[in-house]
Short mmCIF file of C-alpha atoms in Angstrom, two decimals:
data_model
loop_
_atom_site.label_atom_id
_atom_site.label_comp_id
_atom_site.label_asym_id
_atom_site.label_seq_id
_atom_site.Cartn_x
_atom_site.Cartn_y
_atom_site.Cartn_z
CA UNK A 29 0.00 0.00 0.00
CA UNK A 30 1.54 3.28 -1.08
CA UNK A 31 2.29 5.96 1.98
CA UNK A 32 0.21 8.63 2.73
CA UNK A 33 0.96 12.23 2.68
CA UNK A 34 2.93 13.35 5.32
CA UNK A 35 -0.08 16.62 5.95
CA UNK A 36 -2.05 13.81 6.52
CA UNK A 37 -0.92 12.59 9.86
CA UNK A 38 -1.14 16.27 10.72
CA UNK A 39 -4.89 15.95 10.07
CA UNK A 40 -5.50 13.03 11.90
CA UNK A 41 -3.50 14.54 14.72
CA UNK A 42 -6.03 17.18 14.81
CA UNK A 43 -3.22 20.09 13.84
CA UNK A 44 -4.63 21.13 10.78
CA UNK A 45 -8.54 22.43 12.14
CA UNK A 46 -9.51 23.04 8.25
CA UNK A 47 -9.84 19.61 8.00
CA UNK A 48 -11.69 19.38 11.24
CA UNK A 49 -14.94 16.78 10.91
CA UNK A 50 -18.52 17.63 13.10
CA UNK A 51 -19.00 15.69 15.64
CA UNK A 52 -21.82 13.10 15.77
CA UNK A 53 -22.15 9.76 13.48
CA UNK A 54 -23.39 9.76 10.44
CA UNK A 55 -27.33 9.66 9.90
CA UNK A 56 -29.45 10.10 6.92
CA UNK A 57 -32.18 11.93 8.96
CA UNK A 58 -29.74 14.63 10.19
CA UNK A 59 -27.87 14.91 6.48
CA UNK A 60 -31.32 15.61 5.09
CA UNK A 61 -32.22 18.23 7.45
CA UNK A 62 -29.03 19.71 7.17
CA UNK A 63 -29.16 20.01 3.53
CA UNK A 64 -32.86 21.18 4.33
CA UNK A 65 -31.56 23.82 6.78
CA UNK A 66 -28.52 25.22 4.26
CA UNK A 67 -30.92 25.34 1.17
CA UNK A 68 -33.07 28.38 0.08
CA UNK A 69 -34.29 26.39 -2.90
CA UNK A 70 -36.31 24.45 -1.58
CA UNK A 71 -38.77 23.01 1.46
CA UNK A 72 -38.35 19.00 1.10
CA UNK A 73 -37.28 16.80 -1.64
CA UNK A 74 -39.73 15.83 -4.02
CA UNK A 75 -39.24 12.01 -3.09
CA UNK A 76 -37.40 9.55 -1.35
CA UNK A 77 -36.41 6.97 -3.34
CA UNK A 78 -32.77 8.01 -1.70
CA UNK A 79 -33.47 7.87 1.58
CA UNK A 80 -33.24 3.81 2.56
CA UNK A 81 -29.46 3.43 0.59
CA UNK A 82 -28.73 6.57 2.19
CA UNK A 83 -29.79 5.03 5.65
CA UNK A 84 -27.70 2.21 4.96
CA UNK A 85 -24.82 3.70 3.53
CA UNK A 86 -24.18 5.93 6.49
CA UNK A 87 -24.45 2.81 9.10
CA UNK A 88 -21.98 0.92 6.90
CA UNK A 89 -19.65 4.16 7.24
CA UNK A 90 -20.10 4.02 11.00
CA UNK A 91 -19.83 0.24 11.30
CA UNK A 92 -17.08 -0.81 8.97
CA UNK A 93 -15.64 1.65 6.84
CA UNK A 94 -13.33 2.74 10.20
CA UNK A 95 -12.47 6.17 8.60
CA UNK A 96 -10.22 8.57 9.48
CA UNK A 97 -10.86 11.94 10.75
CA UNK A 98 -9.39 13.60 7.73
CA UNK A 99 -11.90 10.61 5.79
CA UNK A 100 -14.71 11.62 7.91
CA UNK A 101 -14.50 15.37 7.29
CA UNK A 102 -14.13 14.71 3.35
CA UNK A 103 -17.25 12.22 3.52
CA UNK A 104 -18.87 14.67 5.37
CA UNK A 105 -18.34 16.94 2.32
CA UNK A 106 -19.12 14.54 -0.19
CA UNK A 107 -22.54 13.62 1.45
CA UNK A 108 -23.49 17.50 1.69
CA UNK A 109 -22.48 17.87 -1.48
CA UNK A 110 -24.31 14.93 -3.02
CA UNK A 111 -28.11 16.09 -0.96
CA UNK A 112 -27.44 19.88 -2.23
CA UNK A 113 -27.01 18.73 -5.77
CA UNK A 114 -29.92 16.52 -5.68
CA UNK A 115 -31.86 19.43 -4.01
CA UNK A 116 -31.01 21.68 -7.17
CA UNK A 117 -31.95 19.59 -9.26
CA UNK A 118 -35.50 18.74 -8.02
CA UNK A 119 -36.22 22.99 -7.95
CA UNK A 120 -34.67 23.53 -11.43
CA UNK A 121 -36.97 20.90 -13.15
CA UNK A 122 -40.01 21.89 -11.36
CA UNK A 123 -38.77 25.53 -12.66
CA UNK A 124 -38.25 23.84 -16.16
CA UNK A 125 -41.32 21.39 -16.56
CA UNK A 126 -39.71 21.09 -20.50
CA UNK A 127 -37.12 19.13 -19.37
CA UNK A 128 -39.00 16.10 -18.81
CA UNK A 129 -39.32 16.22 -23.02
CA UNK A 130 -35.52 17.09 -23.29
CA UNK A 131 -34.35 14.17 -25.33
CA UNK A 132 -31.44 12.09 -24.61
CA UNK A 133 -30.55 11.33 -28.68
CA UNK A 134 -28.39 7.89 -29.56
CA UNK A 135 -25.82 7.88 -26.94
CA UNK A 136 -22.94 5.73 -27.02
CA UNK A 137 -21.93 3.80 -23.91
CA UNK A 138 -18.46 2.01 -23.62
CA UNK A 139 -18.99 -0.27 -20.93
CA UNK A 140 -16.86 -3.37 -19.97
CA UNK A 141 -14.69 -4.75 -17.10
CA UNK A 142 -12.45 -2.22 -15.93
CA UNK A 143 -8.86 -1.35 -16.89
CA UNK A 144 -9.81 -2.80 -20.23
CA UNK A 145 -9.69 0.05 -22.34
CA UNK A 146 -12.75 2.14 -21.48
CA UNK A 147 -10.40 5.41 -20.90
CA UNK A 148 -9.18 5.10 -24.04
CA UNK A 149 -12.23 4.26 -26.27
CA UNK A 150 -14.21 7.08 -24.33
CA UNK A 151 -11.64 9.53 -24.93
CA UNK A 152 -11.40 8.66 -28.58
CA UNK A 153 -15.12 8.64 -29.77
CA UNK A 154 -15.43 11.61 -27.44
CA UNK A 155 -12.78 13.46 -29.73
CA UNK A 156 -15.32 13.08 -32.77
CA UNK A 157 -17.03 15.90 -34.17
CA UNK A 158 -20.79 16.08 -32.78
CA UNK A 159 -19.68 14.16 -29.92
CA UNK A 160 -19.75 15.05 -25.67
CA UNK A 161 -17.84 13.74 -23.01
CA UNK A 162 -19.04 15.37 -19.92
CA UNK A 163 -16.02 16.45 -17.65
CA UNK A 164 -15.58 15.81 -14.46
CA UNK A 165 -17.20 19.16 -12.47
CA UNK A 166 -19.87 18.12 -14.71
CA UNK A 167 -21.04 15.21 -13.06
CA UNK A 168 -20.06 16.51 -9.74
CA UNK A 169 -21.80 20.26 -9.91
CA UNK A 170 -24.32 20.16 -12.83
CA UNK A 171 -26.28 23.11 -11.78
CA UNK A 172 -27.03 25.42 -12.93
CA UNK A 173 -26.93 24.18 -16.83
CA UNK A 174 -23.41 24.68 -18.23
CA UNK A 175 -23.59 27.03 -20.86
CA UNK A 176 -21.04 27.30 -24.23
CA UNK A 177 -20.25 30.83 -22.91
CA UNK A 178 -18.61 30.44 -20.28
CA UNK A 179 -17.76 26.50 -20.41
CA UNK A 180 -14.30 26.75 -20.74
CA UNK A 181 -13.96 29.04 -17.63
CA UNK A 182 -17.10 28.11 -15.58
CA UNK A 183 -16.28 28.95 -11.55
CA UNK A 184 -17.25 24.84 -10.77
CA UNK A 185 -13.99 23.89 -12.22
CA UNK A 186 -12.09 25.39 -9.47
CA UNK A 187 -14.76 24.19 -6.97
CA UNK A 188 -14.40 20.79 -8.21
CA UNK A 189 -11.24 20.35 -8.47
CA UNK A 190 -10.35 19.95 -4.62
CA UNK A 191 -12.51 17.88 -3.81
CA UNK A 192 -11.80 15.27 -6.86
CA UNK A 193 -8.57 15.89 -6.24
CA UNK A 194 -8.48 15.16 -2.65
CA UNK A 195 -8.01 11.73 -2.58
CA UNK A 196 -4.77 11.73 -4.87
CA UNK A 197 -3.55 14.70 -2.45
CA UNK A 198 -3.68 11.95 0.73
CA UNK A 199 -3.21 8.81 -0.79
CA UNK A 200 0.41 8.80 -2.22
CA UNK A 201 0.90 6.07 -5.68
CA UNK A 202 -3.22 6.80 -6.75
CA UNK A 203 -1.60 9.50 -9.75
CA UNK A 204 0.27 7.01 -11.17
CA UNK A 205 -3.27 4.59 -11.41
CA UNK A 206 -6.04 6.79 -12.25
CA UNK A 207 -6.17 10.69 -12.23
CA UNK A 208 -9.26 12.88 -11.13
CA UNK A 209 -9.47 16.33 -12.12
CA UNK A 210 -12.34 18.77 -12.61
CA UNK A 211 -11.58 19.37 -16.06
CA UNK A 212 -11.14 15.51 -17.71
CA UNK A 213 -13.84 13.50 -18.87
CA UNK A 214 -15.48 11.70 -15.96
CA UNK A 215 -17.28 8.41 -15.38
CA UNK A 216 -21.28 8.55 -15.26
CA UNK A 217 -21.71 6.41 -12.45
CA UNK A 218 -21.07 9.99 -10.36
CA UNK A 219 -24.26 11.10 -12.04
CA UNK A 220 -26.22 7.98 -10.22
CA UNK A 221 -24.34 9.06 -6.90
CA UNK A 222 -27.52 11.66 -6.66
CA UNK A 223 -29.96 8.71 -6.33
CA UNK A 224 -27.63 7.29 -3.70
CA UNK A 225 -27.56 4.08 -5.24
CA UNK A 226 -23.97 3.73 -6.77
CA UNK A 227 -20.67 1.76 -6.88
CA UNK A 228 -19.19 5.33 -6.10
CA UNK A 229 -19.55 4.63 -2.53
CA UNK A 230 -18.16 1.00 -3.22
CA UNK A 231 -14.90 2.44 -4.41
CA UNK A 232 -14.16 4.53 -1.66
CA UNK A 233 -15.00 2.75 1.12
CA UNK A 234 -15.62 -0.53 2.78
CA UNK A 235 -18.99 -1.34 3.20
CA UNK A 236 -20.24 -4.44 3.20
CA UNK A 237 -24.02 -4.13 4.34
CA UNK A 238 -24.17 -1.32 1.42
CA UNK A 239 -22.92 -3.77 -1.09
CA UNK A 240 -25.66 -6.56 0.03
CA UNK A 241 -28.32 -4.02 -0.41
CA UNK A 242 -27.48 -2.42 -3.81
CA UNK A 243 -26.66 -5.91 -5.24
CA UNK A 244 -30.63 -6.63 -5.29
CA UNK A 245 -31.99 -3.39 -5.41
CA UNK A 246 -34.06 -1.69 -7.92
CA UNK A 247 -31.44 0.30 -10.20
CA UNK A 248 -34.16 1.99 -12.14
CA UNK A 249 -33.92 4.95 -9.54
CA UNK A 250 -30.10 5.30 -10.23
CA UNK A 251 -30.65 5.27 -14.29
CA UNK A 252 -33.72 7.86 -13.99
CA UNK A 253 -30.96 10.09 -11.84
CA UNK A 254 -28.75 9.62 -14.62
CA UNK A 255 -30.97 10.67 -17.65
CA UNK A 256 -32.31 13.61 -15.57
CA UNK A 257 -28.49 14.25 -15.50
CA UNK A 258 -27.52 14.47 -18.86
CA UNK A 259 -30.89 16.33 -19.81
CA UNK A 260 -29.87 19.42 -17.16
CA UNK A 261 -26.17 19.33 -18.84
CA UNK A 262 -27.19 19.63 -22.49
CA UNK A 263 -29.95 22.03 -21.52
CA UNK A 264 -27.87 24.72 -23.01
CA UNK A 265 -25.14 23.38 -25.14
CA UNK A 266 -25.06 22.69 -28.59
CA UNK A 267 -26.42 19.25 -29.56
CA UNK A 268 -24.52 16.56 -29.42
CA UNK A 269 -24.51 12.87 -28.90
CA UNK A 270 -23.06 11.70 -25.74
CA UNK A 271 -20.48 9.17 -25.57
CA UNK A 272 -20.73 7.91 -21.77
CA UNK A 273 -18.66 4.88 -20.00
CA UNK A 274 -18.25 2.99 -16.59
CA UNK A 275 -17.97 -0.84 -16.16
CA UNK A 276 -20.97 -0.27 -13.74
CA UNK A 277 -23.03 -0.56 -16.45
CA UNK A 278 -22.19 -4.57 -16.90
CA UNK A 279 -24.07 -4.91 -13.29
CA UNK A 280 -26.99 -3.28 -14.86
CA UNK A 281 -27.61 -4.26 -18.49
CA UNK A 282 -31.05 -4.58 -19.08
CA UNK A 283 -31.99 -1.59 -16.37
CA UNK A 284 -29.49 0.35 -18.73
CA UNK A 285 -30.81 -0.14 -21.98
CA UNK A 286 -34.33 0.23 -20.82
CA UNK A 287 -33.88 3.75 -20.20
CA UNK A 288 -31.62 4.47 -23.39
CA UNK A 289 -33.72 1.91 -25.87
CA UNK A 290 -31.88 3.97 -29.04
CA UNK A 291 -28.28 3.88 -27.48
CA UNK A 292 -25.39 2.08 -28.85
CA UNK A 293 -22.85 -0.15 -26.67
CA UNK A 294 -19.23 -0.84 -27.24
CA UNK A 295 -17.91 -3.48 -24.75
CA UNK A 296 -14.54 -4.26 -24.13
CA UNK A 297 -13.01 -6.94 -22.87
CA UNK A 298 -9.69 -8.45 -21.01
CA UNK A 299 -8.33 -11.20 -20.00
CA UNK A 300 -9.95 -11.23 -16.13
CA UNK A 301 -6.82 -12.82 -14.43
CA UNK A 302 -5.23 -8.80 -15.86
CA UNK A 303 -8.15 -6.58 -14.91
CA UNK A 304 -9.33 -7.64 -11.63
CA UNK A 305 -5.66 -7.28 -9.99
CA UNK A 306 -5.68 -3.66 -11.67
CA UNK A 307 -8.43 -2.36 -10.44
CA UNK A 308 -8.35 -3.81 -6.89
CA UNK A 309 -5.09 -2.30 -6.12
CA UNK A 310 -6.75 1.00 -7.66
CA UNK A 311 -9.93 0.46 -5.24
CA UNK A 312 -7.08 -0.24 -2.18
CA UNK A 313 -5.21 3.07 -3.12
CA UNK A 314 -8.18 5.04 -3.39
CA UNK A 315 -9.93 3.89 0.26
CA UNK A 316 -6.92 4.57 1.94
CA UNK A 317 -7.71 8.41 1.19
CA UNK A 318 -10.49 7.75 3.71
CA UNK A 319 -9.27 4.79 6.24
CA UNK A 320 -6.32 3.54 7.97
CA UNK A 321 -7.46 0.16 7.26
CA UNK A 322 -7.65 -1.32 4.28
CA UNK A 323 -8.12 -5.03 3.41
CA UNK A 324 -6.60 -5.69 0.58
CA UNK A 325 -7.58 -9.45 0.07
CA UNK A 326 -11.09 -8.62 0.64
CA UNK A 327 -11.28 -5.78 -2.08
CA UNK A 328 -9.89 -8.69 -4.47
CA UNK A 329 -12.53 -11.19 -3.26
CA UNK A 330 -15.32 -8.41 -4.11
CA UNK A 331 -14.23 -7.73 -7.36
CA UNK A 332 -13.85 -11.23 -8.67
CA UNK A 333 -17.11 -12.48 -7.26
CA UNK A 334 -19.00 -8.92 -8.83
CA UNK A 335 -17.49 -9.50 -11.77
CA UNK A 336 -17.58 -13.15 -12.38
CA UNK A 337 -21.07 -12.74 -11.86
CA UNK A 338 -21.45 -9.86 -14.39
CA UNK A 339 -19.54 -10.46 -17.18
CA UNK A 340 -20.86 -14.15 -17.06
CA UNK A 341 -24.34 -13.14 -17.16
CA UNK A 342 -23.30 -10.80 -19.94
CA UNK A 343 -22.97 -13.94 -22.13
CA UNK A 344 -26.69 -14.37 -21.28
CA UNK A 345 -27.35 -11.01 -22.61
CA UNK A 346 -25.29 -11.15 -25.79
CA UNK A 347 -27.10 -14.92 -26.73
CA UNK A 348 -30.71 -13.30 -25.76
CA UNK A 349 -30.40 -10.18 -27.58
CA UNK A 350 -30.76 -7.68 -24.35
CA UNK A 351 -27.93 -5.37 -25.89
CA UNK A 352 -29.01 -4.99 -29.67
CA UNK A 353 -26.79 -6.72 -32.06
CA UNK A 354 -26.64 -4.14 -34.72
CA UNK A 355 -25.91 -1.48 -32.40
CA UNK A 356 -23.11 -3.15 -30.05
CA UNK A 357 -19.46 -3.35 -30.87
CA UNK A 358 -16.80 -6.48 -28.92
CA UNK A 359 -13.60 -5.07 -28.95
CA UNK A 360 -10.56 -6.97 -27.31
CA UNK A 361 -8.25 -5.20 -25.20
CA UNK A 362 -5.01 -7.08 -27.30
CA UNK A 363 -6.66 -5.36 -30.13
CA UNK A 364 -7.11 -1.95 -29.03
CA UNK A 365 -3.27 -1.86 -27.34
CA UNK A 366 -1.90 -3.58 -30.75
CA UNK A 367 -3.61 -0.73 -33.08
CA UNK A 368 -5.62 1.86 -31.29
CA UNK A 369 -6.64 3.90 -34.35
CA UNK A 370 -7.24 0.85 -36.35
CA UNK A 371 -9.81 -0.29 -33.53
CA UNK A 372 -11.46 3.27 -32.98
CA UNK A 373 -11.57 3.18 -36.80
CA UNK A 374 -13.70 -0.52 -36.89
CA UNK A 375 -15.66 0.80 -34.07
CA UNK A 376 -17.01 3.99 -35.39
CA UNK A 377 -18.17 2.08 -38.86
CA UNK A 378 -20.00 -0.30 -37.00
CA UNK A 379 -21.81 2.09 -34.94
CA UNK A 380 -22.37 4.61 -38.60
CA UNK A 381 -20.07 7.14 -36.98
CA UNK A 382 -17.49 8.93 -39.22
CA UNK A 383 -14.07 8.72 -37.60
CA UNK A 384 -12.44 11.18 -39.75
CA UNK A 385 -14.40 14.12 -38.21
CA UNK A 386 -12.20 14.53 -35.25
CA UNK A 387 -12.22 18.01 -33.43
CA UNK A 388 -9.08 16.82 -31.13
CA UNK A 389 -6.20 15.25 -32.68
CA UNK A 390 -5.19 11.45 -31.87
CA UNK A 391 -1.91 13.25 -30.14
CA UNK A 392 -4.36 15.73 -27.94
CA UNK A 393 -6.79 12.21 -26.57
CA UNK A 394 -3.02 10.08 -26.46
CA UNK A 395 -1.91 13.04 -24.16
CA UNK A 396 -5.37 12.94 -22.55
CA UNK A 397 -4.90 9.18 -21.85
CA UNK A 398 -1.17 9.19 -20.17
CA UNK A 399 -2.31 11.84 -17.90
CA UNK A 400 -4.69 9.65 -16.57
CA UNK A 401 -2.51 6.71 -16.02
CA UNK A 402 0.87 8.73 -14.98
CA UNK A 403 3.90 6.66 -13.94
CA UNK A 404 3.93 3.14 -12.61
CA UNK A 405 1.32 0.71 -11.44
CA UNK A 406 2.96 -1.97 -9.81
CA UNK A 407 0.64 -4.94 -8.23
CA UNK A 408 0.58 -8.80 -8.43
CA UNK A 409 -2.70 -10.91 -8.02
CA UNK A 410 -1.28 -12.71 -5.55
CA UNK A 411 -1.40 -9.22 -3.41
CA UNK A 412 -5.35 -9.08 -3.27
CA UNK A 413 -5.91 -13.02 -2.71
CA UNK A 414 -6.18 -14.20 -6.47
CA UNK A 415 -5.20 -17.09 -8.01
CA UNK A 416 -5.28 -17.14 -11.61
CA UNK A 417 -6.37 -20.95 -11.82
CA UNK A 418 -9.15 -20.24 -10.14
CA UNK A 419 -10.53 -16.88 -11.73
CA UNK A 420 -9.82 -19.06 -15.49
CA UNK A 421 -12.46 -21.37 -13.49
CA UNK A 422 -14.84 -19.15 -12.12
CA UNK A 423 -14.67 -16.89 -15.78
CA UNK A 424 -15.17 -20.04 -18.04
CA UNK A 425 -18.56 -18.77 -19.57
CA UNK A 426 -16.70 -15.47 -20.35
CA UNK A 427 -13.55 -16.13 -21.47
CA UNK A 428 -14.87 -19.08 -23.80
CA UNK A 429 -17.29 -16.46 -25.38
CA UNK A 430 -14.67 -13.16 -25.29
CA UNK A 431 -11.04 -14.08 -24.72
CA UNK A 432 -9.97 -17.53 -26.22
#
C-alpha cells in the first residue's frame, strides 16, 4: 500500500482544524435536514427513493468503513455535497417542466470490465465531431446548466477540483493509477451518486451491508438520476450525442438499456486474471484516502465475485439479444493496445459514426490518456488473494465467449 501524505498525519492529529470533521455519526435523517436547513431552494425533496441506501450507507460508514478523521470530514463533504445537488436539481426541473421532453438522442456507452480500455475508447469517440464527453465538475456540480459561454472558464472547475482531487492529495501512488481532475472526462456512475444508489460509494469505502443491499436493489432509480443528469447538462449546449462509460453498467444491463432503448454499446473486454488485480489495487489506493485500514484481500474477493457474476451473465445477454446486435461493438483489449486507431476506426463504422471528423487530434486524446494513467502501477494478483487458476475457473462462460 503506497504511503500517505505526510499533511495527513497532521490531520488526523487534529493540527490542521480546516480539515476538522462535526461531531456526531453519520445519519441520513440529520444529512437531510441539514441540507434542508442550508438550502433556500427548496422546502423538502420531491421524493425519497434516496433515503433507505442513504440510511444504509451511512451505518456501513459508521460500522465498517473505520475512517479517518481527515476521511470523515471529506465524507462529510461529499454527502453535503451529493443532498445539495440533488436538491437543485429537483427545484430547477419543477422551474423547467420542458425538461421532462428534453431528449437524450443515440448515446454511445463504452462499458466493460475495468482497466480494459474504457479510458481510451471514451476519450477517442469523445474526440469526434458532434460528440460530448461530460467532464468531471460536470457530473459533480451540474447546476445550474453549463452554458457554451462560459464553459471553458465556468467557476465549478475550481470548486471541483479539490474535492476530486483530494483523494490523490492523501493517498500517495493513486496519480500514477487513475487521475481525477475537474476538467477531464469523468465516469457517469457519479451522475447515479444523486440517487444514492452507486458503486461510487463502493470504491471509496468498505462497506459491506451497502454492497448486500445495492446488489438486489431496484437500479431503475439510479438510471432515472442519470438521464435527468444528462438532460440538465445539455440544456444549453449545442447538440450533441453523448459518448458515456463505466464498467458499472455490466451490473446493470437490461436496467441500462431500458432507459436508453436507441443507445449504442461498445464493450470491451480483457483477460480477467489482468483486470481484476488492476483495479483492486486502484480500489485499495483510493480507500486509503479515507481509512487507515484497508483489506486488501477482501477488495480482491469483491471484485472477482462482482465480476464473475457480471460479465458471465453478460454472455446471457449477448445470446438473448438484451444489448441490440446491430448497435453493439466487442472489442478486445489485445486489439485496441496492438492498433488503437485501427480499432477506434472498426468501431465507429459499425456504430455509422465517421471517424475522420475529429475536433481533437489522436496526439491531444493520447496526451489525454497518459495523464490519466501517470507513472507506474505496480501490483501482483497474488497481493489481493487471487489465483489465476481459479478466476480461469470461475470466468469459463466469459472467457470461452470473449477471450480464447
Amino acid at each position: 500500500m503506497a504511503p500517505q501524505a505526510s499533511w495527513d498525519a497532521e490531520a488526523n492529529r487534529g493540527e490542521r482544524p480546516e480539515f476538522r470533521p462535526i461531531p456526531g455519526p453519520f445519519n441520513a435523517a440529520a444529512l437531510i435536514e441539514d441540507a434542508l436547513e442550508r438550502s433556500q431552494i427548496a422546502d423538502e425533496f420531491a421524493d425519497d427513493d434516496f433515503v433507505e441506501p442513504l440510511g444504509i450507507f451511512c451505518q456501513a460508514l459508521e460500522e465498517t468503513a473505520r475512517l479517518t478523521p481527515l476521511g470523515r470530514w471529506a465524507t462529510q463533504r461529499y454527502l453535503r455535497r451529493l443532498l445539495n445537488v440533488r436538491l437543485e436539481l429537483e427545484a430547477h426541473e419543477a422551474a423547467h417542466p420542458a425538461l421532462a421532453d428534453e431528449a437524450i438522442v443515440e448515446p454511445i456507452f463504452v462499458i466493460g470490465p475495468p482497466r480494459s480500455g474504457t479510458t481510451v475508447l471514451h476519450r477517442h469517440l469523445g474526440a469526434v465531431a458532434g460528440h460530448r464527453v461530460s467532464r468531471g465538475w460536470e457530473f459533480t456540480r451540474p447546476l445550474p446548466p453549463p452554458d457554451p459561454e462560459t464553459y471553458e472558464h465556468d467557476p465549478r472547475i475550481l470548486e471541483t477540483a479539490d474535492e476530486l482531487e483530494f483523494p490523490q492529495a492523501v493517498a500517495t501512488g493513486l496519480r500514477s493509477i487513475h487521475t481525477y481532475s475537474a476538467q477531464m472526462p469523468k465516469e457517469c456512475l457519479s451522475a447515479m451518486s444523486f440517487a444514492t444508489r452507486t458503486e461510487e460509494f463502493i470504491s471509496r469505502y468498505n462497506v459491506p451491508s451497502y454492497v448486500d443491499w445495492l446488489r438486489t436493489c431496484d437500479m431503475a432509480p439510479a438510471y432515472a438520476m442519470h438521464r435527468r443528469v444528462l438532460r440538465v447538462l445539455q440544456q444549453r449546449m449545442p447538440p450533441a450525442r453523448w459518448v458515456l462509460k463505466s464498467p458499472v453498467h455490466l451490473q446493470a444491463v437490461p436496467t441500462l438499456v431500458a432507459t436508453y432503448p436507441d443507445a449504442s454499446f461498445v464493450v470491451t473486454h480483457r483477460e480477467p486474471a489482468q483486470f481484476l488485480a488492476s483495479v483492486s489495487s486502484l480500489v485499495a489506493t483510493l480507500r486509503s484516502a479515507f481509512s487507515s485500514s484497508v483489506d486488501v484481500v477482501s477488495i480482491g474477493r469483491y471484485h472477482q465475485s462482482l465480476y464473475q457474476r457480471s460479465l458471465n451473465t453478460l454472455v446471457d445477454h449477448v445470446d438473448r439479444n438484451v444489448l441490440p446486435p446491430d448497435r453493439t461493438v466487442h472489442v478486445s483489449f489485445k486489439d485496441l493496445v496492438a492498433d488503437t486507431p485501427a480499432t477506434v476506426a472498426s468501431i465507429c463504422e459499425r456504430i455509422g459514426v465517421d471517424p475522420t471528423a475529429g475536433r481533437l487530434s489522436s496526439n491531444i486524446v493520447a496526451k489525454e490518456v497518459r495523464e490519466d494513467a501517470a507513472g507506474a502501477h505496480k501490483y501482483q494478483p497474488s497481493d489481493f488473494g487471487l489465483d489465476n487458476t481459479d478466476i480461469s475457473r470461475s470466468f469459463e462462460r466469459y472467457r470461452t465467449r470473449f477471450i480464447d
